[in-house]
């Protein structure tokens, strides 16, 4: 992959996108269910793919990832991946929590295409929550069209009550 | 402390069993994938199991390895299936409904875990067989073939037929006769377009030449890219294998027609 900066990676992750195609539903493949999506940036220049995987044996063990496909190169890279609880990580040994993997520029520029930075301070506690979190984080604008009810509605409260 | 004692202490200290479900223990050990996630290893037995040395214990991944592999790679061709089965066979691993497992006597549990972890790593590394990874090898393989098999035609790499047009560099110049053959290695659409532009510019400049494109995968190009390069280029080989099989004969015909 040609040289990239961390700011560019953050921009690729967060830029507004829309779902171009998506498998109708999660389908069973051995011991996990899966669903794939194709995204493009709203500006129409950038192509991405999303993989969604969930273990059928341990439903807390899932992965939702954003893969960037540059148009000028054959190589692709996973920029962000939301994981469920699957056990510890090298950065956080014996730490079995929901976490997010993120690619960094130093790695990509060295040809390391695995997202090795790990964030544990994430705002989801289930697969459904993680999917909503993912859609927000990667800027998918038309997620509700394919996944109705993904984003929990805010109930109207009277003045003075917390939102 | 002696090194053996130090190792024994370290190995013991960094090992734990966590009950994931009744009768399924996750092995927490410092065995990690490249992204820092721990390798998924489970023992199918109760946490307080009392093991006689000969009791068979099942070490399993409960489907996690193929799930991880599927993020970026699918075993969806006969070749890939063959490679997968070979990895399993050579490492003594079995597969059932997407679950990889190994059954060992309790007395061999520790080496069994290490053997299984290595096998999982090999399965997960099948992603290196992705097309895009193989694409990186295309240039090397094309160069190796030209340098070895087409030496009689005096191949010359990285040639600029037009002065001051370094942007129109040709991968190889080959001389079967008095007219140079400019060879373009085409890995993707971007390179197909570059080759098309170069050929058209050379034609516009009235250069005496013939053009030859060797594709990594002609069918992978878009219809438009295929159409453009076909109209601009004199000769094409739709794959490296085709070029290896018929390229030399083509150049020898060019030589004999001169």
mmCIF file of C-alpha atoms in Angstrom:
data_model
loop_
_atom_site.group_PDB
_atom_site.id
_atom_site.type_symbol
_atom_site.label_atom_id
_atom_site.label_comp_id
_atom_site.label_asym_id
_atom_site.label_seq_id
_atom_site.Cartn_x
_atom_site.Cartn_y
_atom_site.Cartn_z
ATOM 1 C CA UNK A 1 0.000 0.000 0.000
ATOM 2 C CA UNK A 2 1.343 3.416 -0.883
ATOM 3 C CA UNK A 3 2.430 5.697 1.990
ATOM 4 C CA UNK A 4 -0.366 6.828 4.273
ATOM 5 C CA UNK A 5 -0.668 8.922 7.449
ATOM 6 C CA UNK A 6 -2.645 8.299 10.612
ATOM 7 C CA UNK A 7 -4.791 11.305 9.752
ATOM 8 C CA UNK A 8 -5.625 9.742 6.388
ATOM 9 C CA UNK A 9 -6.519 6.464 8.070
ATOM 10 C CA UNK A 10 -8.803 8.294 10.493
ATOM 11 C CA UNK A 11 -10.354 10.094 7.540
ATOM 12 C CA UNK A 12 -10.953 6.844 5.656
ATOM 13 C CA UNK A 13 -12.608 5.309 8.714
ATOM 14 C CA UNK A 14 -14.852 8.276 9.459
ATOM 15 C CA UNK A 15 -15.721 9.585 5.984
ATOM 16 C CA UNK A 16 -19.442 9.371 5.176
ATOM 17 C CA UNK A 17 -20.281 6.169 3.388
ATOM 18 C CA UNK A 18 -23.289 4.363 2.052
ATOM 19 C CA UNK A 19 -24.095 0.690 1.667
ATOM 20 C CA UNK A 20 -24.039 -0.281 -2.000
ATOM 21 C CA UNK A 21 -24.829 -3.945 -1.519
ATOM 22 C CA UNK A 22 -25.360 -6.249 1.442
ATOM 23 C CA UNK A 23 -26.148 -9.919 1.942
ATOM 24 C CA UNK A 24 -29.856 -10.158 2.769
ATOM 25 C CA UNK A 25 -29.130 -11.653 6.174
ATOM 26 C CA UNK A 26 -26.480 -13.392 8.252
ATOM 27 C CA UNK A 27 -26.001 -16.936 7.016
ATOM 28 C CA UNK A 28 -24.434 -19.971 8.641
ATOM 29 C CA UNK A 29 -20.972 -21.050 7.503
ATOM 30 C CA UNK A 30 -19.726 -23.900 9.676
ATOM 31 C CA UNK A 31 -19.495 -22.691 13.247
ATOM 32 C CA UNK A 32 -20.219 -19.033 12.586
ATOM 33 C CA UNK A 33 -22.668 -16.778 10.827
ATOM 34 C CA UNK A 34 -21.533 -14.198 8.332
ATOM 35 C CA UNK A 35 -22.675 -11.246 6.292
ATOM 36 C CA UNK A 36 -20.774 -9.071 3.834
ATOM 37 C CA UNK A 37 -21.393 -5.530 2.622
ATOM 38 C CA UNK A 38 -19.916 -3.311 -0.039
ATOM 39 C CA UNK A 39 -19.649 0.380 0.782
ATOM 40 C CA UNK A 40 -18.597 3.424 -1.101
ATOM 41 C CA UNK A 41 -17.837 6.879 0.186
ATOM 42 C CA UNK A 42 -20.689 9.341 -0.306
ATOM 43 C CA UNK A 43 -18.353 11.359 -2.501
ATOM 44 C CA UNK A 44 -18.094 8.223 -4.662
ATOM 45 C CA UNK A 45 -14.334 7.965 -4.835
ATOM 46 C CA UNK A 46 -13.518 5.345 -2.223
ATOM 47 C CA UNK A 47 -14.427 1.656 -1.998
ATOM 48 C CA UNK A 48 -14.765 -0.425 1.135
ATOM 49 C CA UNK A 49 -15.978 -3.821 2.218
ATOM 50 C CA UNK A 50 -17.487 -4.813 5.556
ATOM 51 C CA UNK A 51 -17.351 -8.306 7.020
ATOM 52 C CA UNK A 52 -19.616 -9.327 9.874
ATOM 53 C CA UNK A 53 -18.901 -12.601 11.656
ATOM 54 C CA UNK A 54 -20.418 -14.122 14.797
ATOM 55 C CA UNK A 55 -19.606 -17.457 16.403
ATOM 56 C CA UNK A 56 -22.605 -19.757 16.768
ATOM 57 C CA UNK A 57 -21.017 -21.418 19.790
ATOM 58 C CA UNK A 58 -19.931 -18.297 21.666
ATOM 59 C CA UNK A 59 -22.240 -15.488 20.616
ATOM 60 C CA UNK A 60 -20.167 -12.959 22.546
ATOM 61 C CA UNK A 61 -17.359 -13.698 20.100
ATOM 62 C CA UNK A 62 -17.906 -11.639 16.964
ATOM 63 C CA UNK A 63 -16.080 -9.366 14.557
ATOM 64 C CA UNK A 64 -17.252 -6.482 12.393
ATOM 65 C CA UNK A 65 -14.538 -5.085 10.157
ATOM 66 C CA UNK A 66 -14.009 -2.288 7.633
ATOM 67 C CA UNK A 67 -11.671 -3.172 4.756
ATOM 68 C CA UNK A 68 -10.381 -0.427 2.478
ATOM 69 C CA UNK A 69 -9.843 -1.227 -1.215
ATOM 70 C CA UNK A 70 -7.751 1.495 -2.860
ATOM 71 C CA UNK A 71 -8.625 1.869 -6.535
ATOM 72 C CA UNK A 72 -5.038 2.349 -7.576
ATOM 73 C CA UNK A 73 -3.610 -0.730 -5.889
ATOM 74 C CA UNK A 74 -4.414 -4.406 -5.694
ATOM 75 C CA UNK A 75 -3.801 -4.611 -1.937
ATOM 76 C CA UNK A 76 -6.474 -3.985 0.669
ATOM 77 C CA UNK A 77 -6.231 -3.405 4.419
ATOM 78 C CA UNK A 78 -8.540 -3.792 7.399
ATOM 79 C CA UNK A 79 -8.688 -0.353 8.960
ATOM 80 C CA UNK A 80 -11.001 -1.013 11.873
ATOM 81 C CA UNK A 81 -12.477 -4.103 13.465
ATOM 82 C CA UNK A 82 -14.952 -4.238 16.328
ATOM 83 C CA UNK A 83 -14.510 -7.419 18.339
ATOM 84 C CA UNK A 84 -16.502 -9.174 20.969
ATOM 85 C CA UNK A 85 -15.118 -10.928 24.018
ATOM 86 C CA UNK A 86 -12.842 -13.661 22.805
ATOM 87 C CA UNK A 87 -10.036 -13.759 25.339
ATOM 88 C CA UNK A 88 -7.044 -11.649 26.091
ATOM 89 C CA UNK A 89 -4.815 -9.706 23.749
ATOM 90 C CA UNK A 90 -1.096 -9.105 23.643
ATOM 91 C CA UNK A 91 -1.587 -5.509 24.713
ATOM 92 C CA UNK A 92 -4.018 -6.434 27.456
ATOM 93 C CA UNK A 93 -3.229 -9.943 28.655
ATOM 94 C CA UNK A 94 -6.003 -11.739 30.546
ATOM 95 C CA UNK A 95 -8.301 -8.970 29.435
ATOM 96 C CA UNK A 96 -11.389 -10.503 27.924
ATOM 97 C CA UNK A 97 -13.408 -7.427 27.029
ATOM 98 C CA UNK A 98 -15.045 -5.926 23.982
ATOM 99 C CA UNK A 99 -12.402 -4.106 22.016
ATOM 100 C CA UNK A 100 -11.615 -2.464 18.706
ATOM 101 C CA UNK A 101 -8.606 -3.051 16.484
ATOM 102 C CA UNK A 102 -7.359 -0.117 14.439
ATOM 103 C CA UNK A 103 -4.741 0.069 11.722
ATOM 104 C CA UNK A 104 -1.887 2.513 12.123
ATOM 105 C CA UNK A 105 0.187 4.296 9.502
ATOM 106 C CA UNK A 106 3.518 2.986 10.727
ATOM 107 C CA UNK A 107 2.322 -0.597 10.250
ATOM 108 C CA UNK A 108 0.637 -0.078 6.888
ATOM 109 C CA UNK A 109 3.677 1.743 5.519
ATOM 110 C CA UNK A 110 5.827 -1.218 6.560
ATOM 111 C CA UNK A 111 3.493 -3.624 4.828
ATOM 112 C CA UNK A 112 1.862 -4.903 8.039
ATOM 113 C CA UNK A 113 -1.784 -5.077 7.050
ATOM 114 C CA UNK A 114 -3.171 -6.419 10.347
ATOM 115 C CA UNK A 115 -4.786 -3.769 12.611
ATOM 116 C CA UNK A 116 -2.640 -4.013 15.712
ATOM 117 C CA UNK A 117 -3.677 -1.028 17.801
ATOM 118 C CA UNK A 118 -6.280 -2.085 20.385
ATOM 119 C CA UNK A 119 -8.851 0.152 22.067
ATOM 120 C CA UNK A 120 -10.760 -1.268 25.019
ATOM 121 C CA UNK A 121 -12.738 1.808 25.949
ATOM 122 C CA UNK A 122 -15.648 1.041 23.616
ATOM 123 C CA UNK A 123 -19.322 1.805 23.814
ATOM 124 C CA UNK A 124 -20.948 -1.516 23.152
ATOM 125 C CA UNK A 125 -21.779 -4.626 25.127
ATOM 126 C CA UNK A 126 -23.380 -6.943 22.578
ATOM 127 C CA UNK A 127 -23.291 -7.798 18.901
ATOM 128 C CA UNK A 128 -26.287 -5.581 18.107
ATOM 129 C CA UNK A 129 -24.756 -2.678 20.031
ATOM 130 C CA UNK A 130 -21.431 -3.261 18.283
ATOM 131 C CA UNK A 131 -23.069 -3.143 14.871
ATOM 132 C CA UNK A 132 -24.722 0.192 15.656
ATOM 133 C CA UNK A 133 -21.445 1.490 17.072
ATOM 134 C CA UNK A 134 -19.627 0.346 13.937
ATOM 135 C CA UNK A 135 -22.124 1.975 11.586
ATOM 136 C CA UNK A 136 -21.767 5.271 13.459
ATOM 137 C CA UNK A 137 -18.016 5.098 13.712
ATOM 138 C CA UNK A 138 -17.456 4.420 10.018
ATOM 139 C CA UNK A 139 -20.094 6.937 8.945
ATOM 140 C CA UNK A 140 -22.621 4.731 7.172
ATOM 141 C CA UNK A 141 -25.464 7.092 6.363
ATOM 142 C CA UNK A 142 -28.025 4.649 5.001
ATOM 143 C CA UNK A 143 -27.617 1.856 7.573
ATOM 144 C CA UNK A 144 -31.271 2.096 8.636
ATOM 145 C CA UNK A 145 -32.373 1.179 5.097
ATOM 146 C CA UNK A 146 -30.765 -2.256 5.334
ATOM 147 C CA UNK A 147 -30.882 -2.658 9.127
ATOM 148 C CA UNK A 148 -34.101 -1.022 10.381
ATOM 149 C CA UNK A 149 -34.108 -0.221 14.059
ATOM 150 C CA UNK A 150 -30.331 -0.293 14.307
ATOM 151 C CA UNK A 151 -30.161 2.999 16.109
ATOM 152 C CA UNK A 152 -32.326 3.120 19.194
ATOM 153 C CA UNK A 153 -34.740 6.009 19.045
ATOM 154 C CA UNK A 154 -34.408 8.766 21.566
ATOM 155 C CA UNK A 155 -37.566 9.178 23.576
ATOM 156 C CA UNK A 156 -38.775 12.752 23.968
ATOM 157 C CA UNK A 157 -38.409 13.985 27.501
ATOM 158 C CA UNK A 158 -39.828 17.075 29.164
ATOM 159 C CA UNK A 159 -37.516 19.999 29.772
ATOM 160 C CA UNK A 160 -35.206 19.403 32.682
ATOM 161 C CA UNK A 161 -35.063 15.628 32.273
ATOM 162 C CA UNK A 162 -31.865 14.030 31.012
ATOM 163 C CA UNK A 163 -31.916 13.019 27.331
ATOM 164 C CA UNK B 1 18.407 -18.544 38.153
ATOM 165 C CA UNK B 2 19.135 -21.219 35.614
ATOM 166 C CA UNK B 3 17.567 -20.725 32.221
ATOM 167 C CA UNK B 4 15.571 -23.959 32.449
ATOM 168 C CA UNK B 5 14.114 -22.915 35.787
ATOM 169 C CA UNK B 6 13.358 -19.470 34.438
ATOM 170 C CA UNK B 7 11.562 -20.929 31.428
ATOM 171 C CA UNK B 8 9.593 -23.360 33.559
ATOM 172 C CA UNK B 9 8.507 -20.554 35.818
ATOM 173 C CA UNK B 10 7.548 -18.301 32.913
ATOM 174 C CA UNK B 11 5.597 -21.007 31.105
ATOM 175 C CA UNK B 12 3.662 -21.884 34.250
ATOM 176 C CA UNK B 13 2.933 -18.313 35.179
ATOM 177 C CA UNK B 14 1.496 -17.344 31.807
ATOM 178 C CA UNK B 15 -1.038 -20.082 31.497
ATOM 179 C CA UNK B 16 -4.635 -20.198 32.657
ATOM 180 C CA UNK B 17 -7.893 -22.021 32.030
ATOM 181 C CA UNK B 18 -11.108 -20.008 31.837
ATOM 182 C CA UNK B 19 -14.457 -21.788 31.738
ATOM 183 C CA UNK B 20 -16.374 -20.425 28.737
ATOM 184 C CA UNK B 21 -19.233 -22.866 28.970
ATOM 185 C CA UNK B 22 -19.839 -25.943 31.131
ATOM 186 C CA UNK B 23 -17.386 -28.523 29.811
ATOM 187 C CA UNK B 24 -15.452 -26.049 27.626
ATOM 188 C CA UNK B 25 -12.283 -24.454 28.982
ATOM 189 C CA UNK B 26 -10.495 -21.707 27.104
ATOM 190 C CA UNK B 27 -6.713 -21.987 27.245
ATOM 191 C CA UNK B 28 -5.248 -18.564 27.971
ATOM 192 C CA UNK B 29 -1.597 -18.688 26.985
ATOM 193 C CA UNK B 30 0.823 -16.204 25.367
ATOM 194 C CA UNK B 31 0.030 -17.428 21.865
ATOM 195 C CA UNK B 32 -1.106 -14.563 19.679
ATOM 196 C CA UNK B 33 -2.157 -13.769 16.142
ATOM 197 C CA UNK B 34 -0.403 -10.947 14.251
ATOM 198 C CA UNK B 35 -3.029 -8.416 15.320
ATOM 199 C CA UNK B 36 -2.431 -9.137 18.998
ATOM 200 C CA UNK B 37 -5.512 -11.282 19.625
ATOM 201 C CA UNK B 38 -4.935 -14.470 21.523
ATOM 202 C CA UNK B 39 -5.162 -17.725 19.582
ATOM 203 C CA UNK B 40 -8.522 -19.403 20.302
ATOM 204 C CA UNK B 41 -7.807 -22.715 22.008
ATOM 205 C CA UNK B 42 -10.284 -24.746 24.021
ATOM 206 C CA UNK B 43 -10.234 -27.983 25.950
ATOM 207 C CA UNK B 44 -13.477 -29.913 25.893
ATOM 208 C CA UNK B 45 -13.575 -31.078 29.483
ATOM 209 C CA UNK B 46 -14.895 -29.910 32.883
ATOM 210 C CA UNK B 47 -12.756 -27.418 34.757
ATOM 211 C CA UNK B 48 -12.048 -29.776 37.618
ATOM 212 C CA UNK B 49 -11.491 -32.786 35.399
ATOM 213 C CA UNK B 50 -9.233 -35.418 36.848
ATOM 214 C CA UNK B 51 -7.089 -36.697 34.025
ATOM 215 C CA UNK B 52 -5.581 -40.126 33.850
ATOM 216 C CA UNK B 53 -2.525 -40.070 31.552
ATOM 217 C CA UNK B 54 -4.200 -42.081 28.819
ATOM 218 C CA UNK B 55 -7.496 -40.246 28.799
ATOM 219 C CA UNK B 56 -8.041 -38.600 25.424
ATOM 220 C CA UNK B 57 -8.555 -34.857 25.566
ATOM 221 C CA UNK B 58 -9.984 -32.852 22.688
ATOM 222 C CA UNK B 59 -8.194 -29.607 21.894
ATOM 223 C CA UNK B 60 -10.470 -27.519 19.679
ATOM 224 C CA UNK B 61 -10.903 -24.075 18.186
ATOM 225 C CA UNK B 62 -14.717 -24.272 18.142
ATOM 226 C CA UNK B 63 -14.730 -22.816 14.650
ATOM 227 C CA UNK B 64 -12.805 -19.651 15.475
ATOM 228 C CA UNK B 65 -9.894 -20.183 13.098
ATOM 229 C CA UNK B 66 -12.018 -20.426 9.977
ATOM 230 C CA UNK B 67 -14.129 -17.527 11.219
ATOM 231 C CA UNK B 68 -10.977 -15.411 11.555
ATOM 232 C CA UNK B 69 -9.665 -16.531 8.187
ATOM 233 C CA UNK B 70 -12.973 -15.592 6.552
ATOM 234 C CA UNK B 71 -12.473 -11.908 7.431
ATOM 235 C CA UNK B 72 -10.278 -11.556 4.342
ATOM 236 C CA UNK B 73 -10.046 -14.967 2.701
ATOM 237 C CA UNK B 74 -12.471 -17.693 1.717
ATOM 238 C CA UNK B 75 -11.670 -21.305 0.934
ATOM 239 C CA UNK B 76 -13.827 -21.257 -2.164
ATOM 240 C CA UNK B 77 -11.859 -23.084 -4.820
ATOM 241 C CA UNK B 78 -10.577 -26.628 -5.183
ATOM 242 C CA UNK B 79 -6.992 -25.429 -4.974
ATOM 243 C CA UNK B 80 -7.577 -23.583 -1.734
ATOM 244 C CA UNK B 81 -9.439 -26.559 -0.297
ATOM 245 C CA UNK B 82 -6.533 -28.789 -1.233
ATOM 246 C CA UNK B 83 -4.032 -26.495 0.463
ATOM 247 C CA UNK B 84 -6.235 -26.328 3.557
ATOM 248 C CA UNK B 85 -6.542 -30.106 3.748
ATOM 249 C CA UNK B 86 -2.820 -30.476 3.281
ATOM 250 C CA UNK B 87 -2.093 -28.108 6.166
ATOM 251 C CA UNK B 88 -4.445 -30.102 8.386
ATOM 252 C CA UNK B 89 -3.041 -33.470 7.328
ATOM 253 C CA UNK B 90 0.584 -32.429 7.723
ATOM 254 C CA UNK B 91 -0.105 -31.080 11.195
ATOM 255 C CA UNK B 92 -2.256 -33.954 12.391
ATOM 256 C CA UNK B 93 -5.389 -31.814 12.755
ATOM 257 C CA UNK B 94 -8.934 -32.892 11.956
ATOM 258 C CA UNK B 95 -11.884 -30.820 10.866
ATOM 259 C CA UNK B 96 -15.583 -31.297 11.385
ATOM 260 C CA UNK B 97 -18.290 -28.810 10.391
ATOM 261 C CA UNK B 98 -15.782 -25.970 10.392
ATOM 262 C CA UNK B 99 -14.247 -26.885 13.747
ATOM 263 C CA UNK B 100 -10.566 -27.808 13.885
ATOM 264 C CA UNK B 101 -9.539 -30.225 16.601
ATOM 265 C CA UNK B 102 -6.864 -32.579 17.847
ATOM 266 C CA UNK B 103 -7.298 -35.408 20.322
ATOM 267 C CA UNK B 104 -4.304 -36.244 22.484
ATOM 268 C CA UNK B 105 -3.714 -38.320 25.600
ATOM 269 C CA UNK B 106 -3.728 -36.196 28.734
ATOM 270 C CA UNK B 107 -0.052 -36.952 29.259
ATOM 271 C CA UNK B 108 0.694 -35.128 25.986
ATOM 272 C CA UNK B 109 -1.623 -32.193 26.528
ATOM 273 C CA UNK B 110 1.076 -29.521 26.622
ATOM 274 C CA UNK B 111 2.860 -30.450 23.374
ATOM 275 C CA UNK B 112 -0.568 -31.049 21.875
ATOM 276 C CA UNK B 113 -1.602 -27.483 22.653
ATOM 277 C CA UNK B 114 1.551 -26.114 21.059
ATOM 278 C CA UNK B 115 1.119 -28.342 17.996
ATOM 279 C CA UNK B 116 -2.488 -27.214 17.636
ATOM 280 C CA UNK B 117 -1.589 -23.532 18.031
ATOM 281 C CA UNK B 118 1.014 -23.830 15.269
ATOM 282 C CA UNK B 119 -1.506 -25.482 12.980
ATOM 283 C CA UNK B 120 -4.038 -22.709 13.615
ATOM 284 C CA UNK B 121 -1.403 -20.135 12.700
ATOM 285 C CA UNK B 122 -0.746 -21.928 9.411
ATOM 286 C CA UNK B 123 -4.445 -22.113 8.589
ATOM 287 C CA UNK B 124 -4.941 -18.429 9.394
ATOM 288 C CA UNK B 125 -1.926 -17.581 7.230
ATOM 289 C CA UNK B 126 -3.708 -18.944 4.193
ATOM 290 C CA UNK B 127 -4.767 -15.325 3.746
ATOM 291 C CA UNK B 128 -1.319 -14.798 2.222
ATOM 292 C CA UNK B 129 -2.600 -16.698 -0.786
ATOM 293 C CA UNK B 130 -4.993 -13.865 -1.563
ATOM 294 C CA UNK B 131 -4.928 -12.718 -5.166
ATOM 295 C CA UNK B 132 -3.636 -9.330 -4.172
ATOM 296 C CA UNK B 133 -0.684 -10.897 -2.381
ATOM 297 C CA UNK B 134 0.055 -13.117 -5.354
ATOM 298 C CA UNK B 135 -0.136 -9.983 -7.511
ATOM 299 C CA UNK B 136 2.994 -8.737 -5.788
ATOM 300 C CA UNK B 137 4.797 -11.826 -6.946
ATOM 301 C CA UNK B 138 3.727 -11.296 -10.554
ATOM 302 C CA UNK B 139 6.480 -8.803 -11.394
ATOM 303 C CA UNK B 140 9.153 -11.024 -9.866
ATOM 304 C CA UNK B 141 7.917 -14.084 -11.725
ATOM 305 C CA UNK B 142 7.671 -12.218 -15.040
ATOM 306 C CA UNK B 143 11.198 -10.831 -14.665
ATOM 307 C CA UNK B 144 12.585 -14.209 -13.684
ATOM 308 C CA UNK B 145 11.075 -15.808 -16.798
ATOM 309 C CA UNK B 146 12.274 -13.105 -19.173
ATOM 310 C CA UNK B 147 15.796 -13.056 -17.773
ATOM 311 C CA UNK B 148 16.123 -16.814 -17.851
ATOM 312 C CA UNK B 149 14.170 -17.997 -20.878
ATOM 313 C CA UNK B 150 14.317 -15.052 -23.286
ATOM 314 C CA UNK B 151 18.004 -14.209 -22.987
ATOM 315 C CA UNK B 152 18.594 -14.791 -26.686
ATOM 316 C CA UNK B 153 16.404 -11.763 -27.414
ATOM 317 C CA UNK B 154 18.592 -9.395 -25.333
ATOM 318 C CA UNK B 155 15.999 -8.279 -22.805
ATOM 319 C CA UNK B 156 16.532 -4.898 -21.212
ATOM 320 C CA UNK B 157 14.495 -3.705 -18.221
ATOM 321 C CA UNK B 158 12.943 -0.296 -17.486
ATOM 322 C CA UNK B 159 13.384 1.403 -20.838
ATOM 323 C CA UNK B 160 12.202 4.904 -21.789
ATOM 324 C CA UNK B 161 11.574 4.853 -25.561
ATOM 325 C CA UNK B 162 10.698 8.545 -25.642
ATOM 326 C CA UNK B 163 13.276 11.012 -24.322
ATOM 327 C CA UNK B 164 11.900 13.302 -21.648
ATOM 328 C CA UNK B 165 8.918 10.975 -21.136
ATOM 329 C CA UNK B 166 10.005 9.036 -18.088
ATOM 330 C CA UNK B 167 6.346 8.571 -17.215
ATOM 331 C CA UNK B 168 6.062 6.218 -20.209
ATOM 332 C CA UNK B 169 8.574 3.675 -18.992
ATOM 333 C CA UNK B 170 8.363 0.187 -20.445
ATOM 334 C CA UNK B 171 8.991 -2.855 -18.259
ATOM 335 C CA UNK B 172 11.157 -4.702 -20.786
ATOM 336 C CA UNK B 173 12.544 -4.122 -24.270
ATOM 337 C CA UNK B 174 13.127 -7.306 -26.214
ATOM 338 C CA UNK B 175 14.876 -7.497 -29.575
ATOM 339 C CA UNK B 176 13.805 -10.539 -31.618
ATOM 340 C CA UNK B 177 14.694 -8.660 -34.790
ATOM 341 C CA UNK B 178 15.390 -5.060 -35.798
ATOM 342 C CA UNK B 179 12.089 -3.827 -34.363
ATOM 343 C CA UNK B 180 11.988 -3.618 -30.557
ATOM 344 C CA UNK B 181 9.161 -5.314 -28.679
ATOM 345 C CA UNK B 182 8.076 -3.318 -25.628
ATOM 346 C CA UNK B 183 6.746 -5.623 -22.915
ATOM 347 C CA UNK B 184 4.267 -4.390 -20.302
ATOM 348 C CA UNK B 185 3.475 -6.444 -17.202
ATOM 349 C CA UNK B 186 -0.171 -5.650 -16.437
ATOM 350 C CA UNK B 187 -1.319 -6.476 -12.898
ATOM 351 C CA UNK B 188 -4.449 -4.363 -12.662
ATOM 352 C CA UNK B 189 -6.602 -1.741 -14.321
ATOM 353 C CA UNK B 190 -4.265 1.085 -13.444
ATOM 354 C CA UNK B 191 -1.348 -0.596 -15.183
ATOM 355 C CA UNK B 192 -3.551 -1.504 -18.152
ATOM 356 C CA UNK B 193 -4.383 2.172 -18.609
ATOM 357 C CA UNK B 194 -0.731 3.192 -18.325
ATOM 358 C CA UNK B 195 0.262 0.613 -20.925
ATOM 359 C CA UNK B 196 -2.522 1.831 -23.225
ATOM 360 C CA UNK B 197 -1.396 5.461 -22.901
ATOM 361 C CA UNK B 198 2.232 4.502 -23.504
ATOM 362 C CA UNK B 199 1.400 2.508 -26.650
ATOM 363 C CA UNK B 200 -0.731 5.309 -28.071
ATOM 364 C CA UNK B 201 1.946 7.919 -27.350
ATOM 365 C CA UNK B 202 4.621 5.794 -29.003
ATOM 366 C CA UNK B 203 2.352 5.416 -32.033
ATOM 367 C CA UNK B 204 1.727 9.145 -32.111
ATOM 368 C CA UNK B 205 5.470 9.746 -32.028
ATOM 369 C CA UNK B 206 5.939 7.417 -35.033
ATOM 370 C CA UNK B 207 8.247 5.100 -33.118
ATOM 371 C CA UNK B 208 9.074 1.834 -34.786
ATOM 372 C CA UNK B 209 8.069 -0.821 -32.278
ATOM 373 C CA UNK B 210 5.697 -3.596 -31.364
ATOM 374 C CA UNK B 211 3.920 -3.808 -28.032
ATOM 375 C CA UNK B 212 3.266 -6.888 -25.947
ATOM 376 C CA UNK B 213 1.203 -7.021 -22.776
ATOM 377 C CA UNK B 214 1.450 -9.855 -20.260
ATOM 378 C CA UNK B 215 -1.542 -9.857 -17.953
ATOM 379 C CA UNK B 216 -1.683 -11.197 -14.429
ATOM 380 C CA UNK B 217 -5.371 -11.877 -15.098
ATOM 381 C CA UNK B 218 -6.968 -10.447 -18.235
ATOM 382 C CA UNK B 219 -10.466 -11.326 -17.012
ATOM 383 C CA UNK B 220 -9.939 -9.287 -13.837
ATOM 384 C CA UNK B 221 -9.856 -6.064 -15.836
ATOM 385 C CA UNK B 222 -13.004 -4.083 -16.418
ATOM 386 C CA UNK B 223 -14.595 -4.347 -19.848
ATOM 387 C CA UNK B 224 -13.442 -0.843 -20.701
ATOM 388 C CA UNK B 225 -9.848 -1.473 -19.673
ATOM 389 C CA UNK B 226 -9.796 -4.724 -21.677
ATOM 390 C CA UNK B 227 -11.194 -2.956 -24.703
ATOM 391 C CA UNK B 228 -8.764 -0.038 -24.515
ATOM 392 C CA UNK B 229 -5.611 -2.104 -24.146
ATOM 393 C CA UNK B 230 -6.732 -4.559 -26.820
ATOM 394 C CA UNK B 231 -7.134 -1.708 -29.299
ATOM 395 C CA UNK B 232 -3.783 -0.148 -28.425
ATOM 396 C CA UNK B 233 -1.517 -3.141 -27.945
ATOM 397 C CA UNK B 234 -0.172 -5.385 -30.715
ATOM 398 C CA UNK B 235 0.005 -8.637 -28.789
ATOM 399 C CA UNK B 236 -1.339 -9.793 -25.464
ATOM 400 C CA UNK B 237 -1.006 -12.852 -23.266
ATOM 401 C CA UNK B 238 -3.957 -13.216 -20.946
ATOM 402 C CA UNK B 239 -1.870 -14.686 -18.118
ATOM 403 C CA UNK B 240 1.716 -15.251 -17.087
ATOM 404 C CA UNK B 241 1.234 -18.977 -17.602
ATOM 405 C CA UNK B 242 0.188 -18.349 -21.207
ATOM 406 C CA UNK B 243 3.224 -16.124 -21.759
ATOM 407 C CA UNK B 244 5.499 -18.777 -20.310
ATOM 408 C CA UNK B 245 3.919 -21.418 -22.517
ATOM 409 C CA UNK B 246 3.824 -19.490 -25.805
ATOM 410 C CA UNK B 247 5.869 -16.294 -25.433
ATOM 411 C CA UNK B 248 9.174 -17.697 -26.603
ATOM 412 C CA UNK B 249 7.581 -19.307 -29.662
ATOM 413 C CA UNK B 250 5.919 -15.999 -30.544
ATOM 414 C CA UNK B 251 9.220 -14.128 -30.340
ATOM 415 C CA UNK B 252 10.969 -16.768 -32.413
ATOM 416 C CA UNK B 253 8.327 -16.360 -35.125
ATOM 417 C CA UNK B 254 8.928 -12.604 -34.997
ATOM 418 C CA UNK B 255 12.627 -13.288 -35.437
ATOM 419 C CA UNK B 256 12.132 -15.625 -38.360
ATOM 420 C CA UNK B 257 9.728 -13.303 -40.207
ATOM 421 C CA UNK B 258 12.241 -10.495 -40.278
#
